[in-house]
CSV table of C-alpha atoms and ligand atoms in Angstrom, one decimal:
chain,number,residue,atom,x,y,z
E,1,UNK,CA,52.4,54.7,-48.5
E,2,UNK,CA,52.9,57.6,-46.1
E,3,UNK,CA,55.8,57.2,-43.7
E,4,UNK,CA,55.5,58.8,-40.5
E,5,UNK,CA,58.6,59.1,-38.0
E,6,UNK,CA,57.4,61.3,-34.8
E,7,UNK,CA,54.5,60.5,-32.4
E,8,UNK,CA,53.1,64.0,-32.4
E,9,UNK,CA,52.9,63.9,-36.3
E,10,UNK,CA,51.3,60.5,-36.0
E,11,UNK,CA,48.5,61.4,-33.4
E,12,UNK,CA,47.9,64.4,-35.6
E,13,UNK,CA,47.2,62.4,-38.6
E,14,UNK,CA,44.9,59.8,-36.5
E,15,UNK,CA,43.1,62.7,-35.1
E,16,UNK,CA,42.3,64.1,-38.6
E,17,UNK,CA,41.3,60.7,-40.1
E,18,UNK,CA,39.0,60.1,-37.2
E,19,UNK,CA,37.4,63.4,-38.1
E,20,UNK,CA,36.8,62.5,-41.2
E,21,UNK,CA,35.0,59.5,-40.0
E,22,UNK,CA,37.7,56.7,-41.2
E,23,UNK,CA,38.2,53.5,-39.4
E,24,UNK,CA,41.8,53.0,-38.1
E,25,UNK,CA,43.1,49.5,-38.2
E,26,UNK,CA,46.5,49.0,-36.8
E,27,UNK,CA,49.2,46.3,-36.6
E,28,UNK,CA,51.8,46.7,-34.3
E,29,UNK,CA,55.4,44.9,-35.4
E,30,UNK,CA,59.0,45.0,-34.7
E,31,UNK,CA,59.8,44.9,-38.2
E,32,UNK,CA,61.7,42.1,-40.3
E,33,UNK,CA,58.1,41.4,-41.9
E,34,UNK,CA,57.0,37.7,-43.0
E,35,UNK,CA,54.1,36.1,-44.2
E,36,UNK,CA,52.3,36.0,-40.6
E,37,UNK,CA,52.9,39.8,-40.3
E,38,UNK,CA,51.0,40.2,-43.6
E,39,UNK,CA,48.5,38.3,-42.7
E,40,UNK,CA,47.5,40.2,-39.9
E,41,UNK,CA,47.8,43.3,-42.2
E,42,UNK,CA,45.3,41.8,-44.7
E,43,UNK,CA,43.1,40.9,-41.6
E,44,UNK,CA,43.1,44.8,-40.3
E,45,UNK,CA,42.6,45.9,-44.2
E,46,UNK,CA,39.4,43.9,-44.5
E,47,UNK,CA,38.1,45.5,-41.1
E,48,UNK,CA,39.1,49.1,-41.4
E,49,UNK,CA,39.2,52.0,-44.1
E,50,UNK,CA,42.9,53.0,-43.1
E,51,UNK,CA,45.6,50.7,-42.2
E,52,UNK,CA,48.5,51.7,-40.2
E,53,UNK,CA,51.6,49.6,-39.2
E,54,UNK,CA,54.2,50.3,-36.9
E,55,UNK,CA,57.7,49.1,-36.7
E,56,UNK,CA,59.5,49.8,-33.6
E,57,UNK,CA,62.0,47.3,-32.0
E,58,UNK,CA,61.0,48.0,-28.4
E,59,UNK,CA,64.2,48.2,-26.1
E,60,UNK,CA,61.9,47.7,-23.1
E,61,UNK,CA,60.8,44.4,-23.9
E,62,UNK,CA,64.1,42.9,-24.0
E,63,UNK,CA,65.8,41.7,-21.1
E,64,UNK,CA,69.8,41.9,-20.5
E,65,UNK,CA,71.4,39.5,-22.8
E,66,UNK,CA,68.8,39.1,-24.8
E,67,UNK,CA,68.6,39.7,-28.6
E,68,UNK,CA,67.7,43.5,-28.9
E,69,UNK,CA,71.0,44.3,-30.5
E,70,UNK,CA,70.9,41.6,-33.1
E,71,UNK,CA,67.1,41.5,-33.8
E,72,UNK,CA,66.8,41.1,-37.5
E,73,UNK,CA,66.2,44.8,-39.2
E,74,UNK,CA,65.4,45.6,-43.1
E,75,UNK,CA,63.5,48.7,-43.2
E,76,UNK,CA,63.8,48.7,-47.1
E,77,UNK,CA,62.6,45.4,-47.4
E,78,UNK,CA,59.7,45.8,-45.1
E,79,UNK,CA,58.6,49.2,-46.7
E,80,UNK,CA,58.2,47.3,-50.0
E,81,UNK,CA,56.2,44.4,-48.4
E,82,UNK,CA,53.8,47.1,-46.9
E,83,UNK,CA,53.5,48.8,-50.0
E,84,UNK,CA,52.5,46.0,-52.0
E,85,UNK,CA,49.9,45.0,-49.3
E,86,UNK,CA,48.4,48.8,-49.7
E,87,UNK,CA,49.2,49.8,-46.3
E,88,UNK,CA,48.3,53.6,-45.7
E,89,UNK,CA,50.8,54.5,-43.1
E,90,UNK,CA,53.8,53.4,-41.6
E,91,UNK,CA,54.6,54.4,-38.4
E,92,UNK,CA,58.3,53.8,-37.6
E,93,UNK,CA,59.6,56.1,-34.8
E,94,UNK,CA,63.2,56.1,-33.1
E,95,UNK,CA,63.8,54.8,-29.4
E,96,UNK,CA,64.4,58.4,-28.4
E,97,UNK,CA,60.9,59.6,-29.5
E,98,UNK,CA,59.1,57.0,-27.8
E,99,UNK,CA,61.5,56.9,-24.6
E,100,UNK,CA,62.9,60.5,-24.2
E,101,UNK,CA,65.1,61.4,-21.5
E,102,UNK,CA,63.1,61.5,-18.1
E,103,UNK,CA,60.7,58.8,-19.3
E,104,UNK,CA,59.5,56.7,-16.1
E,105,UNK,CA,56.0,55.3,-16.8
E,106,UNK,CA,55.1,51.8,-17.2
E,107,UNK,CA,52.0,49.5,-17.5
E,108,UNK,CA,52.0,46.3,-15.8
E,109,UNK,CA,49.3,43.5,-16.3
E,110,UNK,CA,50.0,41.4,-13.3
E,111,UNK,CA,48.6,38.0,-13.5
E,112,UNK,CA,48.3,36.9,-16.9
E,113,UNK,CA,52.0,38.1,-17.5
E,114,UNK,CA,52.9,35.4,-14.7
E,115,UNK,CA,54.1,31.9,-16.0
E,116,UNK,CA,55.1,30.6,-19.3
E,117,UNK,CA,57.2,33.2,-20.7
E,118,UNK,CA,56.9,35.5,-18.0
E,119,UNK,CA,58.8,33.0,-15.7
E,120,UNK,CA,61.7,33.0,-18.3
E,121,UNK,CA,61.5,36.7,-19.7
E,122,UNK,CA,61.2,38.7,-16.3
E,123,UNK,CA,59.9,42.6,-17.3
E,124,UNK,CA,58.9,41.3,-21.3
E,125,UNK,CA,55.1,41.7,-20.7
E,126,UNK,CA,55.7,45.1,-18.8
E,127,UNK,CA,57.8,46.4,-21.7
E,128,UNK,CA,55.1,44.9,-24.1
E,129,UNK,CA,52.1,46.5,-22.4
E,130,UNK,CA,53.6,50.1,-22.0
E,131,UNK,CA,54.9,50.1,-25.7
E,132,UNK,CA,51.4,48.9,-26.9
E,133,UNK,CA,49.6,51.6,-24.7
E,134,UNK,CA,51.9,54.2,-25.9
E,135,UNK,CA,51.1,53.0,-29.6
E,136,UNK,CA,47.3,53.0,-29.0
E,137,UNK,CA,47.7,56.6,-27.6
E,138,UNK,CA,49.5,57.7,-30.5
E,139,UNK,CA,47.9,55.9,-33.7
E,140,UNK,CA,44.3,56.0,-31.9
E,141,UNK,CA,43.1,52.9,-33.8
E,142,UNK,CA,39.8,51.7,-33.5
E,143,UNK,CA,40.9,47.9,-33.7
E,144,UNK,CA,44.3,46.5,-33.4
E,145,UNK,CA,45.4,42.9,-34.7
E,146,UNK,CA,47.7,40.8,-32.6
E,147,UNK,CA,49.0,37.3,-33.7
E,148,UNK,CA,48.0,34.2,-31.8
E,149,UNK,CA,51.6,33.1,-32.1
E,150,UNK,CA,52.4,35.3,-29.2
E,151,UNK,CA,49.7,33.8,-27.3
E,152,UNK,CA,50.1,35.3,-23.9
E,153,UNK,CA,51.1,38.5,-25.3
E,154,UNK,CA,47.5,38.5,-26.9
E,155,UNK,CA,46.0,37.7,-23.6
E,156,UNK,CA,48.1,40.4,-21.9
E,157,UNK,CA,47.1,43.1,-24.2
E,158,UNK,CA,43.3,41.8,-24.2
E,159,UNK,CA,43.3,42.5,-20.2
E,160,UNK,CA,45.0,45.9,-20.4
E,161,UNK,CA,42.8,47.1,-22.9
E,162,UNK,CA,39.7,45.8,-20.7
E,163,UNK,CA,41.3,47.1,-17.5
E,164,UNK,CA,42.3,50.6,-18.8
E,165,UNK,CA,39.2,51.1,-20.8
E,166,UNK,CA,41.3,51.6,-24.2
E,167,UNK,CA,38.4,52.2,-26.8
E,168,UNK,CA,40.3,49.7,-29.1
E,169,UNK,CA,38.9,46.3,-30.4
E,170,UNK,CA,41.5,43.6,-30.0
E,171,UNK,CA,41.5,41.2,-33.0
E,172,UNK,CA,43.4,38.1,-32.9
E,173,UNK,CA,45.3,36.9,-36.0
E,174,UNK,CA,45.8,33.1,-36.7
E,175,UNK,CA,49.2,31.8,-36.3
E,176,UNK,CA,51.0,30.8,-39.7
E,177,UNK,CA,53.4,28.2,-40.4
E,178,UNK,CA,55.9,27.5,-42.8
E,179,UNK,CA,55.3,24.2,-45.0
E,180,UNK,CA,57.4,22.3,-42.7
E,181,UNK,CA,55.5,22.9,-39.7
E,182,UNK,CA,57.5,25.6,-38.2
E,183,UNK,CA,55.9,28.7,-36.6
E,184,UNK,CA,56.6,32.0,-38.7
E,185,UNK,CA,58.9,34.0,-36.6
E,186,UNK,CA,61.3,36.7,-37.7
E,187,UNK,CA,63.8,34.8,-35.2
E,188,UNK,CA,63.6,31.7,-37.5
E,189,UNK,CA,66.4,33.7,-39.2
E,190,UNK,CA,68.9,32.9,-36.4
E,191,UNK,CA,68.6,29.1,-37.3
E,192,UNK,CA,71.3,27.2,-39.1
E,193,UNK,CA,69.8,24.7,-41.4
E,194,UNK,CA,70.5,21.8,-39.0
E,195,UNK,CA,69.0,23.8,-36.1
E,196,UNK,CA,65.9,24.3,-38.2
E,197,UNK,CA,65.5,21.0,-38.6
E,198,UNK,CA,65.7,19.8,-34.9
E,199,UNK,CA,63.2,23.1,-34.2
E,200,UNK,CA,60.4,21.2,-35.9
E,201,UNK,CA,60.2,19.0,-32.8
E,202,UNK,CA,58.3,21.7,-31.4
E,203,UNK,CA,55.3,21.8,-34.0
E,204,UNK,CA,55.2,17.9,-34.2
E,205,UNK,CA,55.2,17.7,-30.4
E,206,UNK,CA,52.1,20.3,-30.8
E,207,UNK,CA,50.4,18.4,-33.4
E,208,UNK,CA,50.7,14.9,-31.6
E,209,UNK,CA,49.3,16.8,-28.5
E,210,UNK,CA,46.3,18.1,-30.6
E,211,UNK,CA,46.1,14.6,-32.1
E,212,UNK,CA,45.8,13.2,-28.7
E,213,UNK,CA,43.1,15.2,-27.8
E,214,UNK,CA,41.4,14.6,-30.9
E,215,UNK,CA,41.5,10.9,-30.2
E,216,UNK,CA,39.7,11.5,-26.7
E,217,UNK,CA,42.4,12.2,-24.2
E,218,UNK,CA,41.0,14.7,-22.1
E,219,UNK,CA,43.8,14.7,-19.2
E,220,UNK,CA,45.8,17.7,-19.7
E,221,UNK,CA,48.7,16.4,-17.6
E,222,UNK,CA,49.0,13.1,-20.0
E,223,UNK,CA,49.1,15.5,-23.3
E,224,UNK,CA,51.6,17.9,-21.5
E,225,UNK,CA,53.9,15.2,-20.5
E,226,UNK,CA,53.8,13.8,-24.0
E,227,UNK,CA,54.6,17.0,-25.6
E,228,UNK,CA,57.5,17.4,-23.1
E,229,UNK,CA,58.9,14.1,-23.6
E,230,UNK,CA,58.7,14.5,-27.4
E,231,UNK,CA,60.7,17.8,-27.2
E,232,UNK,CA,62.9,16.7,-24.6
E,233,UNK,CA,64.1,13.7,-26.5
E,234,UNK,CA,65.6,16.0,-29.3
E,235,UNK,CA,69.4,16.8,-28.8
E,236,UNK,CA,70.1,20.5,-29.1
E,237,UNK,CA,66.6,21.5,-28.3
E,238,UNK,CA,66.6,23.2,-24.5
E,239,UNK,CA,62.8,22.9,-23.3
E,240,UNK,CA,61.8,26.1,-21.5
E,241,UNK,CA,58.1,24.9,-21.0
E,242,UNK,CA,55.2,22.7,-22.3
E,243,UNK,CA,52.0,23.7,-20.8
E,244,UNK,CA,48.2,23.0,-21.2
E,245,UNK,CA,46.1,26.1,-20.1
E,246,UNK,CA,42.6,27.4,-20.1
E,247,UNK,CA,42.9,29.3,-23.5
E,248,UNK,CA,41.0,32.5,-22.1
E,249,UNK,CA,42.9,32.7,-18.7
E,250,UNK,CA,46.0,31.0,-19.0
E,251,UNK,CA,45.0,29.0,-15.7
E,252,UNK,CA,46.2,25.4,-15.2
E,253,UNK,CA,43.4,22.9,-16.0
E,254,UNK,CA,43.4,19.4,-15.4
E,255,UNK,CA,40.6,18.4,-17.6
E,256,UNK,CA,40.1,19.6,-21.2
E,257,UNK,CA,36.6,20.5,-21.0
E,258,UNK,CA,37.0,24.0,-22.5
E,259,UNK,CA,39.1,25.4,-25.0
E,260,UNK,CA,42.9,25.1,-23.8
E,261,UNK,CA,46.1,26.1,-25.2
E,262,UNK,CA,49.2,24.0,-25.4
E,263,UNK,CA,52.0,26.3,-25.1
E,264,UNK,CA,55.5,25.6,-25.5
E,265,UNK,CA,59.1,27.8,-25.4
E,266,UNK,CA,62.6,26.1,-26.3
E,267,UNK,CA,66.0,27.5,-27.1
E,268,UNK,CA,67.5,26.0,-30.2
E,269,UNK,CA,71.1,27.3,-31.2
E,270,UNK,CA,71.0,31.0,-30.8
E,271,UNK,CA,67.1,31.6,-31.0
E,272,UNK,CA,64.5,31.2,-28.3
E,273,UNK,CA,61.1,29.9,-30.3
E,274,UNK,CA,57.8,29.8,-29.1
E,275,UNK,CA,54.4,27.9,-30.8
E,276,UNK,CA,51.3,26.8,-29.6
E,277,UNK,CA,48.1,25.2,-30.7
E,278,UNK,CA,44.4,25.8,-29.5
E,279,UNK,CA,42.6,22.8,-28.9
E,280,UNK,CA,38.7,22.4,-28.3
E,281,UNK,CA,38.0,25.7,-30.1
E,282,UNK,CA,35.1,25.6,-32.8
E,283,UNK,CA,37.2,27.3,-35.5
E,284,UNK,CA,40.4,24.8,-35.1
A,1,PAF,O1,54.9,40.9,-31.3
A,1,PAF,C1,55.3,42.0,-31.4
A,1,PAF,O2,56.2,42.1,-32.4
A,1,PAF,C2,55.5,42.9,-30.2
A,1,PAF,O3,55.9,42.5,-28.9
A,1,PAF,C3,55.0,44.2,-30.6
A,1,PAF,C4,53.3,43.8,-30.0
A,1,PAF,C5,55.0,44.8,-31.7
A,1,PAF,C6,55.0,45.2,-29.2
A,1,PAF,O4,56.5,45.7,-29.5
């Protein structure tokens, strides 16, 4: 696996690959890779000739007091996992290379960034959209895979690609769960065994919401309230939101007569966790 640190070098490499007619698949990450990341890598591999994975803990998407400093990092472990998956190029730039002195350009996706995580992490999606736009210009992928666990992020990126005419196909990757139901996340490492046990209420509540829907409940508020109540009843879990939204636009809906996402966020001990299930969609 080739490791490239300089944005300029990565751009030149991408240009050369394009000249050779190669289809570049891209998986942007912040590292500390787990099985869910690797499933995105496998998807990219199936759909392209050359797979590039980036590892960059992006400072602009963390707010003051968030976990930028303590975000888990394991470059050696990550490298070994990517090698084993047959990844062609690891792009791992430094913050100084991505945001040199004098940096002042940002990308803002106004509407779909509002609500849900946008309300609790001001500036977060601006940081995400900015770094992903930069990464697209550096890696020049034909397609990029984004996990559905960060559901709002996926829609923000889709909107940005549409609005700014990026010639990149955005491919969603399935949310992957541990055996006990918890959504895989690099942040799960923050949880003590007791906190992790409590955190299971998020997936349990989402599964309950999905079950209500599958049994015929189509009132979004009834499902939302059932999910909320279950999470609020768990001591040590501070619910930030539990919402049922249109799966394409994230607009508030009253009746579930089209694909919808039940999305939740909560703080458990030192970790802020998010999770979701999509309902009313053919493939689920
Ligand atoms: O989902 C992530 O890991 C990050 O938000 C991303 C897309 C790599 C941008 O920093």
